[in-house]
Coordinates of C-alpha atoms in Angstrom, one line a residue:
Chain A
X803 CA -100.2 -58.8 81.6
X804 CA -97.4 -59.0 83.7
X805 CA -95.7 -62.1 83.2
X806 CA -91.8 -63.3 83.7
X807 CA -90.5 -64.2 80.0
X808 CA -90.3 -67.3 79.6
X809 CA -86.3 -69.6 79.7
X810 CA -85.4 -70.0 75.9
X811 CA -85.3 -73.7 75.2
X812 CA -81.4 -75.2 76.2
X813 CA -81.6 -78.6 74.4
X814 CA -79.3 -78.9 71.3
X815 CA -79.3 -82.1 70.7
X816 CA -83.0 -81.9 69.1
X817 CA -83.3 -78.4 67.6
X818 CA -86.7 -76.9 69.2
X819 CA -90.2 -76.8 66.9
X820 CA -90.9 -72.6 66.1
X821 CA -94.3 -71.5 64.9
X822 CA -93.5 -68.5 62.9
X823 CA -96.8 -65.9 62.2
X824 CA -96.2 -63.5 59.6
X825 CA -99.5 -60.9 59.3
X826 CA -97.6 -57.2 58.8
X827 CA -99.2 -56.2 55.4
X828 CA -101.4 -58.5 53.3
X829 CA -100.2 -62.0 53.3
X830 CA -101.1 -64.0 56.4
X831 CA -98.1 -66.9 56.7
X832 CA -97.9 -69.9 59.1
X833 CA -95.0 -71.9 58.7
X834 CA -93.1 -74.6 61.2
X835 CA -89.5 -74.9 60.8
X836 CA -87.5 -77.2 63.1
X837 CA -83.4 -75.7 62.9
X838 CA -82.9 -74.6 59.9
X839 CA -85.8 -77.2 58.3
X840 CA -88.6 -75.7 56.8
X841 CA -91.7 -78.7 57.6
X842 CA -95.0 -76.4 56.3
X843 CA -95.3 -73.0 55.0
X844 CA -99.2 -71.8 54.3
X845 CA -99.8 -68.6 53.1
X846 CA -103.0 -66.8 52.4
X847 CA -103.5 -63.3 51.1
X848 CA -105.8 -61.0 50.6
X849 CA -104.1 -59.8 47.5
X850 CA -107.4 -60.0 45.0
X851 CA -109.0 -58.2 47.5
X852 CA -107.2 -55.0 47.4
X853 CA -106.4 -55.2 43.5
X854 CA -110.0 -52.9 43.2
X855 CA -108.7 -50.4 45.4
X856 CA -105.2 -50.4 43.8
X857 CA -103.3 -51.2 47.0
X858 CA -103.6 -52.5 50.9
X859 CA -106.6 -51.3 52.8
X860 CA -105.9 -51.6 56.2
X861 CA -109.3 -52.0 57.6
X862 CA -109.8 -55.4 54.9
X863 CA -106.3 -56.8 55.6
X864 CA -106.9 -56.7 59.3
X865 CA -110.2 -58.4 59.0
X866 CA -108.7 -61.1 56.5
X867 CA -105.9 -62.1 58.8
X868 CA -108.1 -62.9 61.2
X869 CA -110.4 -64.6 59.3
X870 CA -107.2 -66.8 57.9
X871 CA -105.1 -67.1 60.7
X872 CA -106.6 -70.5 61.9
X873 CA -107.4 -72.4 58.7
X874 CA -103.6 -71.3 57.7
X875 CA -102.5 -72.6 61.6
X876 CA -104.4 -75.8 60.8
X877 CA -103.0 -76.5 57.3
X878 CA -99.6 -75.8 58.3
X879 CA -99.8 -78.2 61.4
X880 CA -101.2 -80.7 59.1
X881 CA -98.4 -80.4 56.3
X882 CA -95.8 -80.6 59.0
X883 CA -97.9 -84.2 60.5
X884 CA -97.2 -82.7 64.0
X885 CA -99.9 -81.2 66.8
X886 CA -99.7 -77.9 68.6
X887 CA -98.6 -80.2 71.4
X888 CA -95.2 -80.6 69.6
X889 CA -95.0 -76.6 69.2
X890 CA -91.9 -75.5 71.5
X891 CA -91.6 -72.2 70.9
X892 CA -93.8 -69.4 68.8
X893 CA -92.3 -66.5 66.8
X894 CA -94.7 -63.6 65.3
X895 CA -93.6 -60.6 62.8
X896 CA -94.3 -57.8 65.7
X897 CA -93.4 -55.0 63.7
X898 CA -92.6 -53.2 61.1
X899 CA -96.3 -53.0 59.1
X900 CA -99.4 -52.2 59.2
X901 CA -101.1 -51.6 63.0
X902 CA -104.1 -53.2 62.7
X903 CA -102.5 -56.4 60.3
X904 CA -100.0 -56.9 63.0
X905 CA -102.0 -56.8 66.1
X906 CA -103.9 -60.1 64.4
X907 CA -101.0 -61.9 64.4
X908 CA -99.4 -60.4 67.5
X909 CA -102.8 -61.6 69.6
X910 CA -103.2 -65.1 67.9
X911 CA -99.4 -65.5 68.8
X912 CA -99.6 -64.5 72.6
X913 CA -103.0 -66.7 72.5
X914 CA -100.8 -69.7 71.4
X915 CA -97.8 -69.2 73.3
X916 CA -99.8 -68.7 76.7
X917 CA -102.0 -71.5 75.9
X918 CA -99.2 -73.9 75.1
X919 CA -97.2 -72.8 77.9
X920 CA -94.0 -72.3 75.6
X921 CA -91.8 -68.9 74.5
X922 CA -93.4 -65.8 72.5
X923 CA -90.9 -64.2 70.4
X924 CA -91.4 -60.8 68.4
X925 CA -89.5 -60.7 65.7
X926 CA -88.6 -58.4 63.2
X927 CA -90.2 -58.5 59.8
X928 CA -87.8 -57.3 57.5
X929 CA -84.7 -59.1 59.2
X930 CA -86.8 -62.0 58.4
X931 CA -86.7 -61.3 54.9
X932 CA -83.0 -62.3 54.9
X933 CA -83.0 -64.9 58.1
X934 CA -85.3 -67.1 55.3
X935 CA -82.6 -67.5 53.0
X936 CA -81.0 -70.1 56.1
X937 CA -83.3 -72.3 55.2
X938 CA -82.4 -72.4 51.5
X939 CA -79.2 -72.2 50.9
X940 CA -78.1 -72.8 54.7
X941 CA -75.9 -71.6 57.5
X942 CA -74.6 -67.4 57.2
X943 CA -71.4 -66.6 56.9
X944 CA -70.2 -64.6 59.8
X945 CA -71.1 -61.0 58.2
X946 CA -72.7 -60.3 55.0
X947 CA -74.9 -57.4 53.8
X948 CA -78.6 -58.0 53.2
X949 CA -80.5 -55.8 50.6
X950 CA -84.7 -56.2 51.6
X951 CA -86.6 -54.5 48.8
X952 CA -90.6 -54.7 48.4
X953 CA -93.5 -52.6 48.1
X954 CA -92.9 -51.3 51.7
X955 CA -88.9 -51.2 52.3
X956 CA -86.0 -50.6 50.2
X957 CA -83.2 -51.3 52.8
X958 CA -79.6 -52.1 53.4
X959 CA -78.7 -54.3 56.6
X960 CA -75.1 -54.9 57.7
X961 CA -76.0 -58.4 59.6
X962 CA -73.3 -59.7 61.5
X963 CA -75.7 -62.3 63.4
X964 CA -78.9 -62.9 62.5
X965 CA -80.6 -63.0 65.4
X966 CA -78.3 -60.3 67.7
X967 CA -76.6 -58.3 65.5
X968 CA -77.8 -56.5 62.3
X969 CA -77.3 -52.4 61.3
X970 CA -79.7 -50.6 59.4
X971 CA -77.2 -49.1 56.8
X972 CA -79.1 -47.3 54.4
X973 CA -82.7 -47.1 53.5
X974 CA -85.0 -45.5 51.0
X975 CA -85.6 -41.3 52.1
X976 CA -89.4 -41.4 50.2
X977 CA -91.0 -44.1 47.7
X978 CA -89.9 -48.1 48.5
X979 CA -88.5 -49.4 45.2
X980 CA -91.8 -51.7 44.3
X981 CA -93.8 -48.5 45.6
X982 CA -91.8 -46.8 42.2
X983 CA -92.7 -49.6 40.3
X984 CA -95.7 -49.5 41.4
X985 CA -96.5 -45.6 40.1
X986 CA -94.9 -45.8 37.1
X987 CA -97.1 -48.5 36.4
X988 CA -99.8 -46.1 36.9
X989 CA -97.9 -43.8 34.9
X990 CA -97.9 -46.1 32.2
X991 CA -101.4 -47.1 32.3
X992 CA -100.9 -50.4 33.4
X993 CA -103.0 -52.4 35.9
X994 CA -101.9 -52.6 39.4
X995 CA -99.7 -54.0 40.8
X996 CA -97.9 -52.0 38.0
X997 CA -94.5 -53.5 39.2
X998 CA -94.6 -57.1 36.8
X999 CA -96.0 -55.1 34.6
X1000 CA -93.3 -52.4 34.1
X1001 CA -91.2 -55.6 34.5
X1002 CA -92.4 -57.5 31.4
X1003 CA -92.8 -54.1 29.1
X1004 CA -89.0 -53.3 29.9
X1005 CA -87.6 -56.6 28.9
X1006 CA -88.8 -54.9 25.1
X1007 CA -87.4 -52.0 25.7
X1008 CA -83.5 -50.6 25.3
X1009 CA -82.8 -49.9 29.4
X1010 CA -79.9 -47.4 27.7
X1011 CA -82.8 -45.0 25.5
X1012 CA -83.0 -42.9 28.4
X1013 CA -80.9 -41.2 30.7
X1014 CA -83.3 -41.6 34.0
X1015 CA -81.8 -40.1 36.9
X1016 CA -79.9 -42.3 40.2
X1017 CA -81.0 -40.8 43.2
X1018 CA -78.3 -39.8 45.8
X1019 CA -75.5 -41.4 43.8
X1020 CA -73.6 -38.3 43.1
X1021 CA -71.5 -35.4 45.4
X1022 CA -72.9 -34.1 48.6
X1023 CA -76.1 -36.5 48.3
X1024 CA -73.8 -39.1 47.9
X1025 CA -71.5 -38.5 50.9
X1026 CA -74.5 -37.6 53.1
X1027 CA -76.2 -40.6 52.1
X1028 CA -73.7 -43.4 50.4
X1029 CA -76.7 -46.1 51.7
X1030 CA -79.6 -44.7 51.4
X1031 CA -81.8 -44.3 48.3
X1032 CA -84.3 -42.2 46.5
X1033 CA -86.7 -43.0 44.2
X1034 CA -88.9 -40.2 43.8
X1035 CA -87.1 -37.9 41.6
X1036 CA -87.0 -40.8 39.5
X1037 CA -90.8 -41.3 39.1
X1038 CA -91.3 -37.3 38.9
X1039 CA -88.5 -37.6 35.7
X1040 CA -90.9 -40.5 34.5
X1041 CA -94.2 -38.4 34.7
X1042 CA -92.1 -35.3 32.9
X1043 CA -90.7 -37.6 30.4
X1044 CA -94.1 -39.1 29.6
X1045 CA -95.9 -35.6 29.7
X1046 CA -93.4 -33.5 27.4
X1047 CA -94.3 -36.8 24.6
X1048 CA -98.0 -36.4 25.5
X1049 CA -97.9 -32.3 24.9
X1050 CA -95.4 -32.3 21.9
X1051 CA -96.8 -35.4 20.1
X1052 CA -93.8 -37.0 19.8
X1053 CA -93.7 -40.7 19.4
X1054 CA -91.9 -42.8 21.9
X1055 CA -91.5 -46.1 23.2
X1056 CA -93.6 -47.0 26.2
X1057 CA -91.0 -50.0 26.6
X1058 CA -87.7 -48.3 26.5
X1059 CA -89.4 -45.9 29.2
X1060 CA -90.1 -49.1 31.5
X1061 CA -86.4 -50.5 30.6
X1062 CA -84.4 -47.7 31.2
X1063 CA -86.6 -46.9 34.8
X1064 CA -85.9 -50.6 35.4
X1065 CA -82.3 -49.9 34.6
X1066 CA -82.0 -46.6 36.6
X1067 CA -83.8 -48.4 39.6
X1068 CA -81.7 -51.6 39.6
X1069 CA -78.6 -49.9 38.7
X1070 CA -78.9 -47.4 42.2
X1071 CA -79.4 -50.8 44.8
X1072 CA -77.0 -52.8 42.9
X1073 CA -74.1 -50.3 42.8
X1074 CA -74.9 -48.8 46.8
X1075 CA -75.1 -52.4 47.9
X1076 CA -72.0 -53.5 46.2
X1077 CA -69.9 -50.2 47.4
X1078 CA -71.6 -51.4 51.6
X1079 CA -69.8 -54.6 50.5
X1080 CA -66.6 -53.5 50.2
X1081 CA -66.6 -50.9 52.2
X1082 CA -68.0 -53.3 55.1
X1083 CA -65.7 -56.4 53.9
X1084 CA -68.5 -58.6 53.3
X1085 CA -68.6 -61.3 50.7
X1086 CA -71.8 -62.6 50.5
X1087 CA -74.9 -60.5 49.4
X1088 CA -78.5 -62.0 50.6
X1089 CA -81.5 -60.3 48.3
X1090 CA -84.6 -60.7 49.6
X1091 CA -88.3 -59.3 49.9
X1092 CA -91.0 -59.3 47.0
X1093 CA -89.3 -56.8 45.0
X1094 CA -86.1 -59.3 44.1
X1095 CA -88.4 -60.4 41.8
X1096 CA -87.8 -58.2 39.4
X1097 CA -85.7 -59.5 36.5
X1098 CA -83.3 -56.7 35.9
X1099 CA -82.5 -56.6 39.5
X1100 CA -81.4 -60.5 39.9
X1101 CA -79.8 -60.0 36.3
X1102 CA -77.7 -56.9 37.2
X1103 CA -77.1 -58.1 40.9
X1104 CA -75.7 -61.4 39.4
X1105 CA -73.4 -59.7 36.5
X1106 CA -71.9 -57.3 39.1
X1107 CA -71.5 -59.6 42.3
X1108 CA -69.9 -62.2 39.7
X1109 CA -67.2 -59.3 38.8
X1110 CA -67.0 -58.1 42.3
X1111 CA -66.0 -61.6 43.7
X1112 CA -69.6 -61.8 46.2
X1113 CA -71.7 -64.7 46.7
X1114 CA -75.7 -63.8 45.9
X1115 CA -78.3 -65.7 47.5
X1116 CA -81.6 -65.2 46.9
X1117 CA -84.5 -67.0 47.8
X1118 CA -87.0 -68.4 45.5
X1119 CA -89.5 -66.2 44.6
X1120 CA -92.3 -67.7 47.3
X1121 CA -89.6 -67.4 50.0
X1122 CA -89.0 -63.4 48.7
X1123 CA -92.6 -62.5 49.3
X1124 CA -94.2 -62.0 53.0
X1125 CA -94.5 -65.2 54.3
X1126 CA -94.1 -67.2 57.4
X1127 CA -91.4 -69.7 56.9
X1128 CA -89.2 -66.2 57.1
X1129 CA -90.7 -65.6 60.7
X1130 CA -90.1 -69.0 62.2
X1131 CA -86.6 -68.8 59.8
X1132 CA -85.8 -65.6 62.5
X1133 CA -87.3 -67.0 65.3
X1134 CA -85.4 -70.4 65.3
X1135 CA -82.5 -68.4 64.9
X1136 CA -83.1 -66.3 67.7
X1137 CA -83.5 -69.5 69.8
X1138 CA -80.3 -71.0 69.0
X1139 CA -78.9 -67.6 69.9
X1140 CA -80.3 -68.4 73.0
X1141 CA -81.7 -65.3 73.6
X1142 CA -84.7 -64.5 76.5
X1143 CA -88.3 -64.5 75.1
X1144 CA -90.4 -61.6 74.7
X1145 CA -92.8 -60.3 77.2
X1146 CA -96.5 -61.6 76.6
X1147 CA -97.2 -57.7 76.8
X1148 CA -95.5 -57.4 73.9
X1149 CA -96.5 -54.6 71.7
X1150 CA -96.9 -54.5 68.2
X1151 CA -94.3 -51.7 66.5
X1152 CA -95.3 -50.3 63.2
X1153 CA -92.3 -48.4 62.8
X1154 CA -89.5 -51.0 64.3
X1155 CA -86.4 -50.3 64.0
X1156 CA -84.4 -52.4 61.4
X1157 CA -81.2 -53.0 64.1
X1158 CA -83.8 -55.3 66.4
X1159 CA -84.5 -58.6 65.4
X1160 CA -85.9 -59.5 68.0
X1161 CA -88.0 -57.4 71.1
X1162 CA -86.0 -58.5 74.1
X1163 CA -87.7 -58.3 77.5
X1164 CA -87.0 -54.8 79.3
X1165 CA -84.0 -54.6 81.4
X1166 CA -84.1 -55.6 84.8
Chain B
X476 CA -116.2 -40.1 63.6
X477 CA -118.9 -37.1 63.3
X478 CA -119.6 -35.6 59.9
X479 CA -120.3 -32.0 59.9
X480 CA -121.7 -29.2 57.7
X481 CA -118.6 -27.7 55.9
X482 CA -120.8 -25.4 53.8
X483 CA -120.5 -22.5 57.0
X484 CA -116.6 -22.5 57.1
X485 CA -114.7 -19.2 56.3
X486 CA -112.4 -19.5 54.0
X487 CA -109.6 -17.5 53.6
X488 CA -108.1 -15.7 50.3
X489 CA -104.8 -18.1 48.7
X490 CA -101.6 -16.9 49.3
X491 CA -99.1 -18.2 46.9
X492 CA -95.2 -18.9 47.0
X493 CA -93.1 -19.9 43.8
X494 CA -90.5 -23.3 45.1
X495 CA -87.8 -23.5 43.2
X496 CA -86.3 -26.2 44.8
X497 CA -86.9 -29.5 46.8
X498 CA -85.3 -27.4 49.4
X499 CA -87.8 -24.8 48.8
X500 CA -90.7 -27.2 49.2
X501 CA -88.5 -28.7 52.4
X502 CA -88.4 -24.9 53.5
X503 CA -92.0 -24.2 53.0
X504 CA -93.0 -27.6 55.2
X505 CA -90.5 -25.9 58.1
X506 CA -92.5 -22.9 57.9
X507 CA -95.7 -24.4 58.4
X508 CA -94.3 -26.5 61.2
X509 CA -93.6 -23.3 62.9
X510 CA -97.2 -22.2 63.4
X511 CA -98.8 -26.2 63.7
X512 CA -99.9 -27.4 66.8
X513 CA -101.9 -30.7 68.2
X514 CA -105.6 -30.8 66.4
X515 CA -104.1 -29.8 63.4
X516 CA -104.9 -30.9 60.0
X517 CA -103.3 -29.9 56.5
X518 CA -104.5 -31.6 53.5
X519 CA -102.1 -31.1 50.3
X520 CA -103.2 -31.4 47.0
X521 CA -100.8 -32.3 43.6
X522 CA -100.5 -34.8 41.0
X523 CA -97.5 -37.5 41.3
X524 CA -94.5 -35.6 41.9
X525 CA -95.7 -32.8 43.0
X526 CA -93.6 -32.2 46.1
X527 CA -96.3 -33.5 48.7
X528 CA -93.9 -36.3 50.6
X529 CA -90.9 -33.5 50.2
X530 CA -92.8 -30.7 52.1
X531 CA -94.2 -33.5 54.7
X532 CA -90.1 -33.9 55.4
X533 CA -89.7 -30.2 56.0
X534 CA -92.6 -30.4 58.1
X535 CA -91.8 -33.8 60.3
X536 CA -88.0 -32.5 60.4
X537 CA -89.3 -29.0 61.9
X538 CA -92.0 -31.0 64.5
X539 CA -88.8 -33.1 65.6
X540 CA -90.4 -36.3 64.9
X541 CA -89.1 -39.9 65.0
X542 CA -88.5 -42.2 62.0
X543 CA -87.7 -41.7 58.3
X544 CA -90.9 -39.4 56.9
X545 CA -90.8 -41.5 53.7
X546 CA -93.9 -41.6 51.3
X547 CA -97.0 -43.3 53.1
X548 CA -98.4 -44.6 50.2
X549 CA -98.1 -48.2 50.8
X550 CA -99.1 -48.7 54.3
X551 CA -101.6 -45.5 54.1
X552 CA -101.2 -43.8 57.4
X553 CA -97.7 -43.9 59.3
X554 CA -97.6 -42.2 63.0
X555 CA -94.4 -40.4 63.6
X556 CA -94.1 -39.7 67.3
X557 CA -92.3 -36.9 68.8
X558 CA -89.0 -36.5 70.0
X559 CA -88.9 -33.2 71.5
X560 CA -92.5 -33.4 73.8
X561 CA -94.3 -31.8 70.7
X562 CA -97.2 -33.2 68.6
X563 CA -97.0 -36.2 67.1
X564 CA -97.5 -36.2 63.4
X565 CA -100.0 -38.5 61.4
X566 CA -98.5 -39.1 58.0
X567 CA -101.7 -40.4 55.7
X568 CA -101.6 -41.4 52.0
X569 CA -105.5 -41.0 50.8
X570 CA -104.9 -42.0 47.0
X571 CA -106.6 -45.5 47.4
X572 CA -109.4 -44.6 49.6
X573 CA -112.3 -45.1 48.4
X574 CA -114.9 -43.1 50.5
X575 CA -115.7 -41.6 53.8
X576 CA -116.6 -45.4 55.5
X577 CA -112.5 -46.1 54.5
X578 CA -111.4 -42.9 55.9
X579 CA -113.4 -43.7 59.0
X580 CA -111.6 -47.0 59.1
X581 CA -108.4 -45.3 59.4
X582 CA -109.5 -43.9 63.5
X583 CA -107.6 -40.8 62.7
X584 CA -110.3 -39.1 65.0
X585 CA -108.7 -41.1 67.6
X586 CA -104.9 -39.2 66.9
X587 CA -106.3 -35.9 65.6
X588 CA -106.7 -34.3 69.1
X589 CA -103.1 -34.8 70.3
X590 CA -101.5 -34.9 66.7
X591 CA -100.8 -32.5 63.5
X592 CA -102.4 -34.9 60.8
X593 CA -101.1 -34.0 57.3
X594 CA -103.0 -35.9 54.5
X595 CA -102.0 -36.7 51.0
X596 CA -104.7 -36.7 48.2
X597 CA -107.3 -35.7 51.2
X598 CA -109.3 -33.5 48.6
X599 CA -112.8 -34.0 48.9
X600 CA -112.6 -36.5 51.7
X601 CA -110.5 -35.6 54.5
X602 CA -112.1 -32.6 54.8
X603 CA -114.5 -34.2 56.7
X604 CA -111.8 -34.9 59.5
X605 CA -112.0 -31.2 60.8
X606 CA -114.1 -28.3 60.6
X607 CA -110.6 -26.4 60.6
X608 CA -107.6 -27.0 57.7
X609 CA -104.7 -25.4 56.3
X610 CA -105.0 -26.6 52.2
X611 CA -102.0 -26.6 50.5
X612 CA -102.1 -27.3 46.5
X613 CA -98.7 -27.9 44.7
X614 CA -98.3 -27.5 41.2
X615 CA -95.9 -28.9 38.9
X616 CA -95.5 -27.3 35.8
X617 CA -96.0 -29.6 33.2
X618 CA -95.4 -30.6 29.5
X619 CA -91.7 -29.6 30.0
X620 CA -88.9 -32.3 30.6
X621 CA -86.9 -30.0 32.7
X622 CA -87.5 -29.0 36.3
X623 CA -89.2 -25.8 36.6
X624 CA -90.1 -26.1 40.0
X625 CA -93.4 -26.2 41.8
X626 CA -95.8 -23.2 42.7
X627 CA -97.9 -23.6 46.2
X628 CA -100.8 -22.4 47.1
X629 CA -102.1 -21.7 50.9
X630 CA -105.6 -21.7 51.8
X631 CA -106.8 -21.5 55.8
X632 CA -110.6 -22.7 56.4
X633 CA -112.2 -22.2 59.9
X634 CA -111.8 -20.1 62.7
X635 CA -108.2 -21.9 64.1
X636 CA -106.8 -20.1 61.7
X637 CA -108.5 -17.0 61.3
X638 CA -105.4 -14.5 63.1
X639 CA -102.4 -16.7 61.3
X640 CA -100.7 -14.8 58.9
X641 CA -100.0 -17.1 55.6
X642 CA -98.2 -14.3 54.0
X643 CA -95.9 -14.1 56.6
X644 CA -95.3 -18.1 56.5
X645 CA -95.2 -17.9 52.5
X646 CA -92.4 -14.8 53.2
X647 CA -90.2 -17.1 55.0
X648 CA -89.6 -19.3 52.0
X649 CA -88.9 -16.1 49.7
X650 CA -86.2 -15.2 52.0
X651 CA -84.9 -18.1 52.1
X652 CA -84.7 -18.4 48.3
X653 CA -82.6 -14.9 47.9

């Protein structure tokens, strides 16, 4: 398709309708959000689906987004009591995920945007995990550090502007922090998703018992990488911890293990984070993705920020996990930012870069 | 995707190598990278913590490939593209698969040609992909808190790799150690 991108929207006085799509992993979002007004957010997943495989399935994700793109478009337009008619611009989640869950949403979005005749942009899903908290606890300050932690991403964003400014400071060199979780679960013998699990069993235990290791945190791994985090070694310390019990016969408490991972886990992004902070001179920290659910996390974020002197916002909980109010959230942003739309040839990215919130049509 | 007869494949002897380190295992990964080309497929074998993410770091870092070569575990197959006009590599996490049908779904057939494709828990699956694979089995020694490091284990099948010389790959990573 070779198309000219389509004028951004120049009205101010009525802030423009966005259609945000989310469909990167396993959650298929539709959401309409007029400014920084959140009017419907639907989200279906195919969660239960992959529970018997013990994790996404690409092949059964991509078929579930598209079989719940539509009746999610339809609820969402309903909620919102407005038409597709009313729709002025559309905003998908074009990358960073799963190919085949992204071109779903990607192709539904171009659909719509051609159809209506109105702006396509591709936006950047992890950005959106912080661009959602605008709608919650309103208007960013004019720099602030955003820490987006999941199943998928453990990463640090220095976000000057929302929509045209954001640095990828630091990110996670091997497992995603919920990925940890996740194993340890396993581990543990707990059910997948293992990370509420670990959650609940470490609110038992003493996060102290054990001296779990922080990855990159000390000497030359710390100067090389002061942002970016490791949570590997941690889980390998977990399995050797657990298997020197099993061979010896030792007793040992399955909950202090869980607390003092927790501890070891939370203790690594709170401390990095706080250190980008104040080295960056930012004084508000946003949290966001499905892993800021986790209870040691918000508990040691809060304790520390409130020492540090840095305002935390985090979303509620539905806001923290993939949904779409978080794409139109970035995608409204982007239009008041007046930036160009994306090209209707736009192509999903499965590995896009954190510093792009949004894919800007190619250079003249 | 075809499924063949993998009874008929030569198989090599195992040539092992002692890692000491993460560097080791990072070491070992740059070693293979030096003799990998487009078609190829390495499977690695190991429990949790074995290594298998650390030595695909050595490898991707060797290849010159673009992105963070982080553990694929959650989105299954990640596609590091080249930077340096080389092969791609296809970075696939196998744990969760549950059968050949899955695999299939995957279209790695589609990247094998023009990519090295290194899969994690491929064993007894993946093999499937290719009549010809490097195996490489990491062990962690276990029942011991402390780190004793890993021991891995090289084993070539089919004619692609009938005149490389594992020992001499394997040798590399002793060197490097001393």
């Amino acid at each position: 398709m070779s198309q000219p991108p389509v004028q951004p929207l120049v009205d101010p006085s009525v802030p423009p309708l966005v259609l945000g799509i989310e469909s990167t992993c396993d959650e298929t979002g539709v959401a309409l959000v007029r400014g920084r007004e959140l009017l419907a957010d639907v989200t279906a997943s195919s969660m239960d689906e992959h529970a018997r495989y013990g994790g996404i399935v690409p092949e059964v994700a991509s078929r579930a987004h598209l079989e719940a793109l539509l009746p999610s478009l339809e609820a969402a337009l309903a909620s919102a009591e407005v038409t597709l008619a009313d729709v002025d611009a559309i905003a998908v989640a074009s990358g960073p995920g799963l190919v085949g869950s992204l071109t779903v949403g990607t192709a539904g979005a171009k659909a719509l945007a051609l159809g209506l005749g109105v702006p396509l942009y591709g936006v950047n899903h992890v950005v959106g995990h912080a661009a959602v908290d605008e709608l919650v606890h309103g208007p960013f300050p004019e720099r602030f550090l955003a820490l987006v932690v999941s199943g998928g991403h453990s990463s640090l964003l220095l976000v000057r502007d929302i929509a045209t400014d954001v640095v990828e400071l630091g990110q996670t060199l091997d497992d995603a922090a919920g990925e940890a979780f996740d194993k340890v679960g396993r581990l543990l013998g707990l059910p997948y998703p293992g990370g509420p699990h670990v959650d609940r069993l470490a609110r038992e235990g003493d996060p102290t018992a054990i001296p779990f290791p922080r990855g990159l945190s000390k000497g030359r791994e710390l100067l090389r990488h002061p942002y970016d985090f490791s949570f590997s070694g941690l889980k390998t310390s977990v399995a050797r911890y657990l298997e020197a019990r099993e061979a010896s016969g030792e007793p040992f408490s399955r909950a202090d293990v869980a607390a003092s991972f927790s501890e070891a886990v939370a203790d690594v992004l709170v401390t990095k984070t706080l250190r980008a902070c104040e080295e960056h001179g930012a004084d508000t920290l946003v949290v966001g993705g499905g892993f800021s659910a986790n209870s040691r996390l918000r508990e040691l974020a809060a304790e520390r920020c409130a020492q540090a002197g840095v305002e935390l916002r985090i979303p509620p909980i539905r806001y923290c996990t993939d949904n779409g109010a978080m794409i139109a959230a970035l995608g409204s942003a982007v239009v008041r930012a007046g930036l160009p739309s994306s090209p209707l040839d736009l192509a999903v990215d499965s590995q896009m870069s954190l510093s792009v919130p949004v894919v800007l049509p190619p250079a003249e | 995707m075809t499924t063949r007869d993998t009874t008929q494949q030569a198989a090599g002897d195992p040539v092992h190598v002692q890692l000491p380190s993460a560097a080791a295992t990072r070491a070992l990964g740059e070693a293979l990278a030096a003799e990998l080309r487009a078609g190829d497929l390495v499977l690695l074998v190991g429990d949790l913590g074995a290594g298998k993410t650390t030595l695909t770091q050595g490898l991707g870092a060797a290849l010159g490939v673009r992105g963070q070569v982080a553990s694929p575990t959650f989105v299954i197959a990640r596609e590091h593209p080249s930077t340096v006009g080389g092969p791609a590599l296809v970075h696939v996490d196998a744990y969760r698969l549950g059968g050949l049908a899955e695999l299939d779904a995957l279209d790695l057939d589609s990247t094998l040609e023009e990519s090295v494709t290194v899969v994690e828990w491929g064993g007894g699956l993946a093999e499937a992909l290719a009549e010809d694979r490097l195996e490489v089995t990491l062990d962690r020694a276990r029942g011991a808190e402390e780190d004793s490091g890993r021991r891995a284990g090289l084993r070539a099948v089919g004619p692609r790799w009938a005149d490389v010389d594992l020992a001499a790959i394997v040798a590399v990573v002793d060197e490097g150690e001393r």
